[in-house]
Coordinates of C-alpha atoms and ligand atoms in Angstrom, one line a residue:
X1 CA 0.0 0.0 0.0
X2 CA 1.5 3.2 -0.5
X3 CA 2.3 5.8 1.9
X4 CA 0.1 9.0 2.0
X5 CA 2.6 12.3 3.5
X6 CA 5.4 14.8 2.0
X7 CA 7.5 12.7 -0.4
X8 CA 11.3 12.0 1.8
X9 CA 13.2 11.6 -1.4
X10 CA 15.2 8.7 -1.9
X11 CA 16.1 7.2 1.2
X12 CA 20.1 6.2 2.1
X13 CA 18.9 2.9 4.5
X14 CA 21.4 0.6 6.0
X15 CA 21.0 -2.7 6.9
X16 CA 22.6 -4.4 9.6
X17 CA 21.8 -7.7 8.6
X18 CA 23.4 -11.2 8.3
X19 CA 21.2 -12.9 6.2
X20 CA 20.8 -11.7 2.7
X21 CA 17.5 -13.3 2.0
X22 CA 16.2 -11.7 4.9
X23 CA 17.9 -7.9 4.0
X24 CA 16.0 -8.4 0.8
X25 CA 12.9 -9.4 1.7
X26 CA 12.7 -6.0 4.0
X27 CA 13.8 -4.0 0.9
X28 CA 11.2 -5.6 -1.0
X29 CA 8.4 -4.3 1.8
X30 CA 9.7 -0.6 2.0
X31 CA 10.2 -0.3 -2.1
X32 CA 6.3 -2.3 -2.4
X33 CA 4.8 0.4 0.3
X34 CA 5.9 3.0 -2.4
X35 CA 9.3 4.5 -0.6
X36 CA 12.5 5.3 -2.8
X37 CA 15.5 4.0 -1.1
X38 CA 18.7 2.9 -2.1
X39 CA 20.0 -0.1 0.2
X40 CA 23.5 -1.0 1.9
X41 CA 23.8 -4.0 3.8
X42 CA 26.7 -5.1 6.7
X43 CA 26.8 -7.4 9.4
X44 CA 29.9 -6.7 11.1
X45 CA 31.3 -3.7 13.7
X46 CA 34.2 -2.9 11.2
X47 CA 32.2 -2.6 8.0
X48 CA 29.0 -1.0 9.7
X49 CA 32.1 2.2 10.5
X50 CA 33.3 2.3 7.5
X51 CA 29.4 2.7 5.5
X52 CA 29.2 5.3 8.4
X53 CA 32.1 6.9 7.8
X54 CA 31.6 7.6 3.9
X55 CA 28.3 9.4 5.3
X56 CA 25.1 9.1 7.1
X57 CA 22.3 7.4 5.9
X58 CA 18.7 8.5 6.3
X59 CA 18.1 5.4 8.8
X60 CA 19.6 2.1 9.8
X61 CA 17.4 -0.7 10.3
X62 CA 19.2 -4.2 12.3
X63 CA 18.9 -7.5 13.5
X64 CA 19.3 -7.7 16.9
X65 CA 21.7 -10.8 16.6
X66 CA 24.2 -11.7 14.0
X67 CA 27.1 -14.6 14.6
X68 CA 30.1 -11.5 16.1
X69 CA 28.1 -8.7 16.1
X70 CA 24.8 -7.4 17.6
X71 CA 22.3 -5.1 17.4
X72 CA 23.1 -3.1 20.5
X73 CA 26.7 -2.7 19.2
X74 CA 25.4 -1.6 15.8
X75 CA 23.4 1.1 18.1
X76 CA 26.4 2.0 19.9
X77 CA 28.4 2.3 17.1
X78 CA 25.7 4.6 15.0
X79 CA 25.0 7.0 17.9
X80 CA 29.2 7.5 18.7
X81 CA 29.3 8.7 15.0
X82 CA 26.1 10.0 14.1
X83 CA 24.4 10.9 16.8
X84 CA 20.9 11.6 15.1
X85 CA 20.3 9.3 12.2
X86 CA 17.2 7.0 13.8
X87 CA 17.7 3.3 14.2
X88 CA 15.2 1.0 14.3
X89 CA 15.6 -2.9 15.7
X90 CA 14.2 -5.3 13.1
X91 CA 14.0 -9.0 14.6
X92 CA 12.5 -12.3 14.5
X93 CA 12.8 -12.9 18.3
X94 CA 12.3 -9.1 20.0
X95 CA 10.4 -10.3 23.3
X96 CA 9.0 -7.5 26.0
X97 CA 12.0 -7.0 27.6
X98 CA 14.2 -7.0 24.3
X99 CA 12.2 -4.2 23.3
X100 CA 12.1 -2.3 26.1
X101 CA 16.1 -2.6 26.9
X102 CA 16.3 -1.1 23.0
X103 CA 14.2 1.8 23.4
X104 CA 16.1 2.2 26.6
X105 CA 19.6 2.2 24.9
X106 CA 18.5 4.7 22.6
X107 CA 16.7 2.8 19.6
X108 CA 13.6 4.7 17.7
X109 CA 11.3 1.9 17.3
X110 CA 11.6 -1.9 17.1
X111 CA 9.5 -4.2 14.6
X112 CA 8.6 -8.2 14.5
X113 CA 10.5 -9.7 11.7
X114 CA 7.4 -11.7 10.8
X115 CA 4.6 -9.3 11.3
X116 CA 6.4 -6.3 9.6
X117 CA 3.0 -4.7 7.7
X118 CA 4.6 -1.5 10.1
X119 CA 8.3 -1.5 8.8
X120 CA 7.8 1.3 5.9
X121 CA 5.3 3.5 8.0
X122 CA 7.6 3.4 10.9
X123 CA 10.4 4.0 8.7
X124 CA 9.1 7.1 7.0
X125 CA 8.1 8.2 10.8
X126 CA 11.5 7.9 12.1
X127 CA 13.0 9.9 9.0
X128 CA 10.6 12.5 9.7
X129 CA 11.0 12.6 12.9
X130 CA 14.3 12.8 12.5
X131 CA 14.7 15.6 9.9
X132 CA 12.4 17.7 11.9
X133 CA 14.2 17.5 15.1
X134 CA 17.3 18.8 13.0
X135 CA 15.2 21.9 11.4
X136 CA 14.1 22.6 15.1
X137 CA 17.9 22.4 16.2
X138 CA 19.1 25.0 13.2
X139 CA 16.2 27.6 13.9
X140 CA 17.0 27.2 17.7
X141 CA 21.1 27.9 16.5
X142 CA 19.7 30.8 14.6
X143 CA 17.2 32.1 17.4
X144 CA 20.1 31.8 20.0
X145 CA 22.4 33.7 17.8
X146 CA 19.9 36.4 16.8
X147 CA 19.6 36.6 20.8
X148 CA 23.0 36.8 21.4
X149 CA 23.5 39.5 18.6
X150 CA 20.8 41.2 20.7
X151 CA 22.4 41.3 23.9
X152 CA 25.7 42.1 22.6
X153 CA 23.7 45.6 21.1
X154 CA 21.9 46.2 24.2
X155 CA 25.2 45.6 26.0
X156 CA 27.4 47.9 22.8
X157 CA 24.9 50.4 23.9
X158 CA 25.5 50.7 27.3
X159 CA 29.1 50.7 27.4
X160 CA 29.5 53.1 24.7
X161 CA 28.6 56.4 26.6
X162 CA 30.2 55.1 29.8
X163 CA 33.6 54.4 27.8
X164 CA 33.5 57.8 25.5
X165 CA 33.0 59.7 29.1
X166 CA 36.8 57.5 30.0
X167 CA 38.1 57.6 27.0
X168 CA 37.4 61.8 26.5
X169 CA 40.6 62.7 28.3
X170 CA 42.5 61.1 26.5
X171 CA 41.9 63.5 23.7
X172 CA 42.2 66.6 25.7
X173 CA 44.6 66.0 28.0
X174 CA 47.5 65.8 25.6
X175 CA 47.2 68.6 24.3
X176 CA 47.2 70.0 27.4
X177 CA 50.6 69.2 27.8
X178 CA 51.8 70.2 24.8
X179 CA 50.9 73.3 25.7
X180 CA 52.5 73.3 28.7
X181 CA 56.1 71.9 27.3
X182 CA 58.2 72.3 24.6
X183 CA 60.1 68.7 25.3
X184 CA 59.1 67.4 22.2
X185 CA 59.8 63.8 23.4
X186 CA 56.6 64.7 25.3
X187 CA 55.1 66.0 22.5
X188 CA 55.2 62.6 20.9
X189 CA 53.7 60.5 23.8
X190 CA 51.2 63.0 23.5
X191 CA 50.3 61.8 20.0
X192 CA 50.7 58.6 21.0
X193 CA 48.0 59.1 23.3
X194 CA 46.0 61.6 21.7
X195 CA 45.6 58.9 18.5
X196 CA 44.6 56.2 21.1
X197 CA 42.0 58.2 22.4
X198 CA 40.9 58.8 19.0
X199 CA 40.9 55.0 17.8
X200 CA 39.4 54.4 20.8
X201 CA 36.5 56.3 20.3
X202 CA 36.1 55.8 17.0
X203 CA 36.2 51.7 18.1
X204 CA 33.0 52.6 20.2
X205 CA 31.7 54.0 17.2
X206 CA 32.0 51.3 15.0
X207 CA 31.0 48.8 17.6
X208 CA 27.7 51.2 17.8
X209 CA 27.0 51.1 14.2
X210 CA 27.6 47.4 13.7
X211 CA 25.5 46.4 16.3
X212 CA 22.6 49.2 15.1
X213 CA 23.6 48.3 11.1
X214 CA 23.8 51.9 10.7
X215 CA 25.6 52.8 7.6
X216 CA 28.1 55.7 8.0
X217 CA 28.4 58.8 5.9
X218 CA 30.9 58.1 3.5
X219 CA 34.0 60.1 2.4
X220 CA 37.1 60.8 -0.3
X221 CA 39.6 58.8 1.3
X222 CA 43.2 59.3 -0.3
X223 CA 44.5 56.1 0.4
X224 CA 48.3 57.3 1.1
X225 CA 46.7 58.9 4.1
X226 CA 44.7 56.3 5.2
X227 CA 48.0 54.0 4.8
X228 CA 50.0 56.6 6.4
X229 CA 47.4 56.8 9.3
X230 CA 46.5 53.3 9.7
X231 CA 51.0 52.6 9.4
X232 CA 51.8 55.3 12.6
X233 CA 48.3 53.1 14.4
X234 CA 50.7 49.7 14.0
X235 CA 54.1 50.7 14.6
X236 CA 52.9 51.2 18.6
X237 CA 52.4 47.6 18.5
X238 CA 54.3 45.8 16.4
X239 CA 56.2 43.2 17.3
X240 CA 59.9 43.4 16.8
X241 CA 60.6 40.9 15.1
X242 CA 58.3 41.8 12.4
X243 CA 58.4 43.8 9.6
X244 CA 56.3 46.2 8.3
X245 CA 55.9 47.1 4.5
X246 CA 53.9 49.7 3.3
X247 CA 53.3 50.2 -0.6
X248 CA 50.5 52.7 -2.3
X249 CA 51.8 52.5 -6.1
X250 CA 50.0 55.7 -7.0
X251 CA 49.7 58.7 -4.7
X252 CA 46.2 59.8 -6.3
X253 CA 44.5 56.3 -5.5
X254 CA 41.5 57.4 -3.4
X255 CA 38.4 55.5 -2.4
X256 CA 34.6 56.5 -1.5
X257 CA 34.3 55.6 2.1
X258 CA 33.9 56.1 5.6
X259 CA 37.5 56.9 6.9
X260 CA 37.0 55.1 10.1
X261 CA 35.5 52.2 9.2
X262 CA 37.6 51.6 6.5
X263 CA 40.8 52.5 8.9
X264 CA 39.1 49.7 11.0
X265 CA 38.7 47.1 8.2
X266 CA 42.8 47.7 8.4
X267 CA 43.9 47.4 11.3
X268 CA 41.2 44.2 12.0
X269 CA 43.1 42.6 8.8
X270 CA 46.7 43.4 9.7
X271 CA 46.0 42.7 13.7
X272 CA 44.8 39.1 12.7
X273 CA 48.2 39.1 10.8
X274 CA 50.6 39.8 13.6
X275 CA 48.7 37.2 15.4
X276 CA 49.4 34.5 13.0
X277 CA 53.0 35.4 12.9
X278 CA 54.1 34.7 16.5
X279 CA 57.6 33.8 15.1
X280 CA 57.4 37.0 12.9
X281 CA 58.0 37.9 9.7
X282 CA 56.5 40.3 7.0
X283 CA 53.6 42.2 6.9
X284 CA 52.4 44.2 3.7
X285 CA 49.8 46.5 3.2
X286 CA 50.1 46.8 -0.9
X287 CA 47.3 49.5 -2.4
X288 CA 47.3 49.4 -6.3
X289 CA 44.7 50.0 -9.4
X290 CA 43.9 46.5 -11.1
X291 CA 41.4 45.6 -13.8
X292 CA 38.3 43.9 -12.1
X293 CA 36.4 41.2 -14.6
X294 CA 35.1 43.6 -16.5
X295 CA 37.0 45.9 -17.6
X296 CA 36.7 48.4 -15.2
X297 CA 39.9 50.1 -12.6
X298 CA 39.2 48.8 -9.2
X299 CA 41.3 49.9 -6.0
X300 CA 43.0 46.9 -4.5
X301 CA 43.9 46.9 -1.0
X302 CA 46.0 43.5 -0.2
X303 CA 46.9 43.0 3.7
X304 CA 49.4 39.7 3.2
X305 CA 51.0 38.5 5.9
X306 CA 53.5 35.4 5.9
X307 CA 51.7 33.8 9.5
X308 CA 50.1 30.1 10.0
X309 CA 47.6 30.3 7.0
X310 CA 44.3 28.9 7.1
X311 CA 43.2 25.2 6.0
X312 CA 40.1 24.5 3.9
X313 CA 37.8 24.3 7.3
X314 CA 38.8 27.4 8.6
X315 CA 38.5 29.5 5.4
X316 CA 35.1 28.1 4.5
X317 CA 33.6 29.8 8.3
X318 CA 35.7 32.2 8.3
X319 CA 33.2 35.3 7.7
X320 CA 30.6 33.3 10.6
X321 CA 29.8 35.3 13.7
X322 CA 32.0 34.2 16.7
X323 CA 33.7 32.2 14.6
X324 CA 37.3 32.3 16.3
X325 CA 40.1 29.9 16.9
X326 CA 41.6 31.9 19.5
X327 CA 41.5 31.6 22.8
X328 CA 40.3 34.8 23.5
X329 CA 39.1 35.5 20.1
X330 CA 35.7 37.0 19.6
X331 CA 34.9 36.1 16.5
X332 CA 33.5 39.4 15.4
X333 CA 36.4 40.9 13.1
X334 CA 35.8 39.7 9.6
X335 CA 32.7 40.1 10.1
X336 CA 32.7 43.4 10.3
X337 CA 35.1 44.1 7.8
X338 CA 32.8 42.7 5.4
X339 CA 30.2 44.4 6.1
X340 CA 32.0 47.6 5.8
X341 CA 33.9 46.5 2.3
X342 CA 30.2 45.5 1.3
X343 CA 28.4 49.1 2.2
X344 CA 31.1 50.7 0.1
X345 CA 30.2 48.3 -2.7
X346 CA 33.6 46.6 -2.4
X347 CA 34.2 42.3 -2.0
X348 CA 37.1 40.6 -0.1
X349 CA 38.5 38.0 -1.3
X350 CA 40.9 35.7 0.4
X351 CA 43.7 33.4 -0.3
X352 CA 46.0 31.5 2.4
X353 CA 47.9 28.5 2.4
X354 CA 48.5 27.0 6.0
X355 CA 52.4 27.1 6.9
X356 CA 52.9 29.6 4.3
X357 CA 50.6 32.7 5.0
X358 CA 47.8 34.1 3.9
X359 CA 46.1 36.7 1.7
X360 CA 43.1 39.2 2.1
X361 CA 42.5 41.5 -0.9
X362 CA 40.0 44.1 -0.8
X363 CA 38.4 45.6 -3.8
X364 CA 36.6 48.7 -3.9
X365 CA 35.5 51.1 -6.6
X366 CA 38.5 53.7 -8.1
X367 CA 38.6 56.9 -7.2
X368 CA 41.2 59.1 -8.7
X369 CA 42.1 62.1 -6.3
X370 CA 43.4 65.5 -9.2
X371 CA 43.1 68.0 -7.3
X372 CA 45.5 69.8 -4.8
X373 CA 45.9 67.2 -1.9
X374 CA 44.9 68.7 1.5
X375 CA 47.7 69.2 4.3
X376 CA 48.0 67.1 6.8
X377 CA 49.0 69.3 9.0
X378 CA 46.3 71.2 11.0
X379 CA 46.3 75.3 10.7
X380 CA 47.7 77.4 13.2
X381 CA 44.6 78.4 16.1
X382 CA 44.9 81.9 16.8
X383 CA 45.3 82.3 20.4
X384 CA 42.4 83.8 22.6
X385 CA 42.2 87.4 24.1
X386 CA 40.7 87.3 27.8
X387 CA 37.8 87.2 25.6
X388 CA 34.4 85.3 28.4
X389 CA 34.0 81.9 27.6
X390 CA 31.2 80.3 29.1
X391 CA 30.9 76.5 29.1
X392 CA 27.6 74.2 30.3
X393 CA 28.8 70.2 30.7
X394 CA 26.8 67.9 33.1
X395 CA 29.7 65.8 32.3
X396 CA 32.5 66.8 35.0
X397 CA 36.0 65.2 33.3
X398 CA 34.8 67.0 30.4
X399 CA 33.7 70.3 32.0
X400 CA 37.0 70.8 33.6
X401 CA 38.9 69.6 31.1
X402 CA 37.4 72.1 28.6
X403 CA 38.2 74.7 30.9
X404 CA 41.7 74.1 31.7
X405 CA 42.6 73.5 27.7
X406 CA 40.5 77.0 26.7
X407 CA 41.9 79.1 29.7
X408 CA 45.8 78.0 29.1
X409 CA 44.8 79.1 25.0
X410 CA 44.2 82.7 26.5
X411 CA 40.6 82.5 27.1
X412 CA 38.4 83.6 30.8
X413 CA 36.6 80.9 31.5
X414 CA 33.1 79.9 33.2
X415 CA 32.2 76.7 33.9
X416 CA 28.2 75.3 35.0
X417 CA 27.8 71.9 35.2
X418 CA 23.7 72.5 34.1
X419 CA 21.7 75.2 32.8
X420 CA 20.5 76.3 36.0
X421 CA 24.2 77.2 37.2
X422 CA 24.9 78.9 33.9
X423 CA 22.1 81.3 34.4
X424 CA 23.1 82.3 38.1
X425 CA 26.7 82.5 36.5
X426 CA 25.3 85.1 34.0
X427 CA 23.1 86.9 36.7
X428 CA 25.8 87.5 38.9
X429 CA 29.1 87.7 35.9
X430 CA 27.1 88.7 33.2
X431 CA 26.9 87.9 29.5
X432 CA 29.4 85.8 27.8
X433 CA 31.1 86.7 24.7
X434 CA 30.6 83.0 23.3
X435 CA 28.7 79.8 24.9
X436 CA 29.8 76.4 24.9
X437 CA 26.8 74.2 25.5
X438 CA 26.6 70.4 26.1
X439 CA 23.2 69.3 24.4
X440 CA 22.5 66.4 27.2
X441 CA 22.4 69.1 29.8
X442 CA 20.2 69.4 32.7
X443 CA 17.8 71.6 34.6
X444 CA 17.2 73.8 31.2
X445 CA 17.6 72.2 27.9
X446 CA 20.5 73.8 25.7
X447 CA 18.0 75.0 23.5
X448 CA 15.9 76.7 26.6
X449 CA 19.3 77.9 27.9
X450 CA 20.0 79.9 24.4
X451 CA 16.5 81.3 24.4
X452 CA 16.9 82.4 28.0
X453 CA 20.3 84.1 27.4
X454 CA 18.6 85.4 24.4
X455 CA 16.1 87.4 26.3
X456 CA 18.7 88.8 28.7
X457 CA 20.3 90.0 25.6
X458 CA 22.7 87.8 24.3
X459 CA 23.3 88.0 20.5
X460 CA 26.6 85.9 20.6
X461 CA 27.9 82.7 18.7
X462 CA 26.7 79.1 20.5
X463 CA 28.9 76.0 20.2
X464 CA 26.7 73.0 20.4
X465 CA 27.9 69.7 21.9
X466 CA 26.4 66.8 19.6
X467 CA 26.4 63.1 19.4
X468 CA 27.5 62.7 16.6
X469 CA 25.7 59.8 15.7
X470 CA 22.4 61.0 17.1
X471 CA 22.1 64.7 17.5
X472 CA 19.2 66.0 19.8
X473 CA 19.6 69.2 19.7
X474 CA 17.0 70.7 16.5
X475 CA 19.0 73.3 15.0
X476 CA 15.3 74.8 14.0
X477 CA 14.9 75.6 17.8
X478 CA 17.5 77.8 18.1
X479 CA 16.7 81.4 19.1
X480 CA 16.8 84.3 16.3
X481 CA 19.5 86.3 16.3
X482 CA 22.0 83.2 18.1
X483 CA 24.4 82.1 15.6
X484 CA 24.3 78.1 16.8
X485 CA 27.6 76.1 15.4
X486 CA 27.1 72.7 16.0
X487 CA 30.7 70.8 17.2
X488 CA 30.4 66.5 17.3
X489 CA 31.5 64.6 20.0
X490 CA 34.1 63.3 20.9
X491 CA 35.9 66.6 21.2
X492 CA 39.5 67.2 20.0
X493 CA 40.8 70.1 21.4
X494 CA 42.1 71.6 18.1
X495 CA 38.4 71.2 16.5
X496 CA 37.6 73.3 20.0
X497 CA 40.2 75.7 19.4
X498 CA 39.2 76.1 16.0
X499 CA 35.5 76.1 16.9
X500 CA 36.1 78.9 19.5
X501 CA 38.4 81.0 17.5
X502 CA 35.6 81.4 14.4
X503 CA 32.6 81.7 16.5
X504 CA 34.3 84.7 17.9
X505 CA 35.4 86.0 14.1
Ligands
LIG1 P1 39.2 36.8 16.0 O1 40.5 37.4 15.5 O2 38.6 37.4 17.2 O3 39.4 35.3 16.2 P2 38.3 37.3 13.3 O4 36.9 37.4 12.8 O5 39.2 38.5 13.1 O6 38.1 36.9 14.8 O7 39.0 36.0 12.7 C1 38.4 34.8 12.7 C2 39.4 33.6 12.6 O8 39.9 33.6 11.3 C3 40.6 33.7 13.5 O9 40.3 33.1 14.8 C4 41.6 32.9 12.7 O10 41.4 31.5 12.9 C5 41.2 33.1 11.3 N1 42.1 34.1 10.7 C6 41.8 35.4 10.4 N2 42.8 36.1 9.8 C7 43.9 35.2 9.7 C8 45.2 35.3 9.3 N3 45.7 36.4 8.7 N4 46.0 34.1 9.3 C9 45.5 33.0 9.9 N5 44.2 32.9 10.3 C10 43.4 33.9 10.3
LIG2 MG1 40.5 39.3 14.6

């Protein structure tokens, strides 16, 4: 009779059967009940691994005693390799307690050798049970994974502002001290320090966007600079004994980008590299125009190292969440560089050949940067003039921080740590000649502070402090007659400077 249900396909069954009269006549039933199947038989421990091993079948039916071998071995040996497949006992003699030991060790279903009208129903049960019980395992994988992904934003989101608020002296204090030495040995750790703050931040960034799948605004990026920027980012923490090699082969190579997450995408590919080359060796960061497959100039950015390399295994899951082979690995690097080479309509591509090294080439649309290329170098600030600064922080590191580095570049300073402290300051000092106003303050918003100061006069510049990924302060609410310039955070104190210096123009 055949079988109503979803069609299974052709069926991989193996017998575990010493009689081949027998093995056939149980073919015959599941083919006559209308099941596709393709048959293997063994009777033995060795053979019954080695079926196994060339891959699992869809169900393994057995006798429960064969001369050297039984059924209960056969079971053993099925679950110890695949743990999954159903088994079902087939015998002539299967009394109660037969049965009941089976199903005990771990057996599907057992059938009477000479009533077997059940075999192909229970057959095409088990399978379906079984493939089932495996699609409810994958979506639980994926469910658990789309939780974790979850918690990992919720938690991204939480550390972020706590760590910017650590991480915001780092940009301010050094130049602090440059300005109060000329030792330009210090001057050096200051950069040092100044550019970790500034990765640092820019990491939280990043970590923020991936986890939101926010895309960044995008950028000319002259990729001599990028090289240049991503090269001084290394050399703090390279290894001696290996080498770094650095190679744009035309100046005017430029890409269209987000700078950061593309100075990410770097140092993710060339950190990975130092770490597979704990005895050292070379790594190469190689930028140069090739011809993609049709026709057109692509940028190529190759990171090449000459570490462990990668074997087929590794390669194939390399780009999987959490994937790691580290010990304290988190898996999330490569992923995140691909998502960044994909958003700026770019592929990586990899090649690596264990105990040689491997090979990550990025390729991104060509840009060709003509024009004049901009200076490095940052203009000169022109220095303040006693001129009244005021500045409104809740955030204290920040607040005092602000005023040190403005007062020591000539400027009289006025600190409130909320909008209610900056108005007694202006009752009792008076008006400032510019504002400096955090827009997460309390007690009056920014935007109520400027309209207050507005209607005690004030017709001076205001420097916003933004988010910059998510402003809240509406540049529509600003007062008339308030010119409002609008500085992201985190601060560097030259943008400050800068900030300061043309508000006041
Ligand atoms: P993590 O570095 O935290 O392990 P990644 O996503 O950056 O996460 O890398 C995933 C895995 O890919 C690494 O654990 C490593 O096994 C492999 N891998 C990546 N880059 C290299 C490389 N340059 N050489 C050898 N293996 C690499
Ligand atoms: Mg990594």
């Amino acid at each position: 009779m055949p079988l109503n249900g979803n069609p299974l396909g052709t069926l991989r069954i193996l017998l575990v059967e010493d009689s081949p009269e027998d093995a056939e006549l149980l073919s015959d039933q599941i083919l006559e009940a209308g099941l596709a199947a393709s048959f293997e038989r063994v009777d033995q421990g060795a053979a019954m691994r080695a079926a196994l091993a060339r891959g699992a079948p869809d169900i393994v039916l057995s006798d429960l005693s064969m001369p050297g071998f039984s059924g209960y071995e056969a079971l053993r040996i099925l679950r110890e390799l695949h743990p999954r497949v159903p088994f079902i006992f087939v015998s002539g003699t299967i009394g109660e307690e037969n049965a009941v030991q089976a199903l005990h060790e771990g057996a599907n279903d057992y059938i009477i050798k000479h009533s077997p009208a059940r075999l192909p129903s229970a057959v095409a049960r088990a399978v379906r049970e079984a493939r089932s019980a495996i699609e409810r395992m994958r979506v639980d994988e994926e469910l658990m994974r789309a939780q974790r992904l979850e918690s990992l934003a919720l938690l991204a989101a939480g550390l972020s502002h706590d760590l910017r608020n650590i991480l915001q002296p780092l940009l301010i204090v050094p130049d602090l001290m440059r300005g109060r030495s000329a030792d330009p040995q210090l001057g050096r750790l200051a950069d040092v320090v100044a550019e970790c703050g500034r990765r640092g931040h820019e990491m939280v960034d990043s970590m923020l966007s991936f986890v939101r799948g926010s895309r960044q605004p995008s950028e000319r990026i002259v990729v001599q600079r990028l090289f240049q920027g991503v090269g001084m980012l290394l050399k703090s923490s390279m290894p001696a004994h290996v080498e770094l090699f650095i190679d744009v082969t035309d100046e005017r190579l430029a890409v269209e980008a987000n700078y950061t997450e593309l100075q990410q995408v770097l140092l993710n590919l060339s950190l990975n590299a130092l770490q597979a080359m704990p005895q050292g060796g070379r790594l190469s960061l190689i930028a140069e125009c090739v011809q993609g497959v049709d026709g057109t100039d692509l940028l190529r950015i190759r990171v090449q190292d000459q570490g462990v390399g990668m074997d087929e295994q590794t390669q194939a899951r390399l780009f999987s969440p959490f994937f790691t082979t580290k010990a304290n690995g988190t898996g999330l690097g490569l992923v995140s560089c691909k998502r960044i080479i994909e958003s700026s309509h770019g592929s990586i591509h990899v090649h690596s050949e264990p105990g040689v090294g491997t090979c990550f080439d990025l390729l991104l649309p060509l840009q060709l940067q003509t024009e004049g290329r901009e200076s490095v170098d940052a203009p000169l600030v022109p220095a303040g003039r006693g001129q009244r600064v005021l500045v409104v922080d809740g955030e204290a590191t920040r607040l005092s921080l602000l005023g040190n580095a403005l007062s020591s570049q000539g400027y009289q300073l006025r600190l409130a740590a909320d909008g209610a402290a900056a108005m007694r300051h202006i009752q009792d000092a008076g008006l400032p000649e510019v504002v400096l106003v955090d827009s997460g303050i309390q007690l009056l918003s920014a935007g109520q502070l400027l309209h207050e100061m507005r209607e005690l006069g004030y017709c001076g510049p205001a420097i916003v402090l933004e988010e910059a990924g998510a402003p809240t302060f509406a540049a529509g609410y600003s007062p008339a007659g308030i010119d409002v310039h609008v500085l992201p955070k985190p601060l560097e104190m030259q943008r400050v400077f800068h900030a300061v210096a043309d508000a006041l123009q």
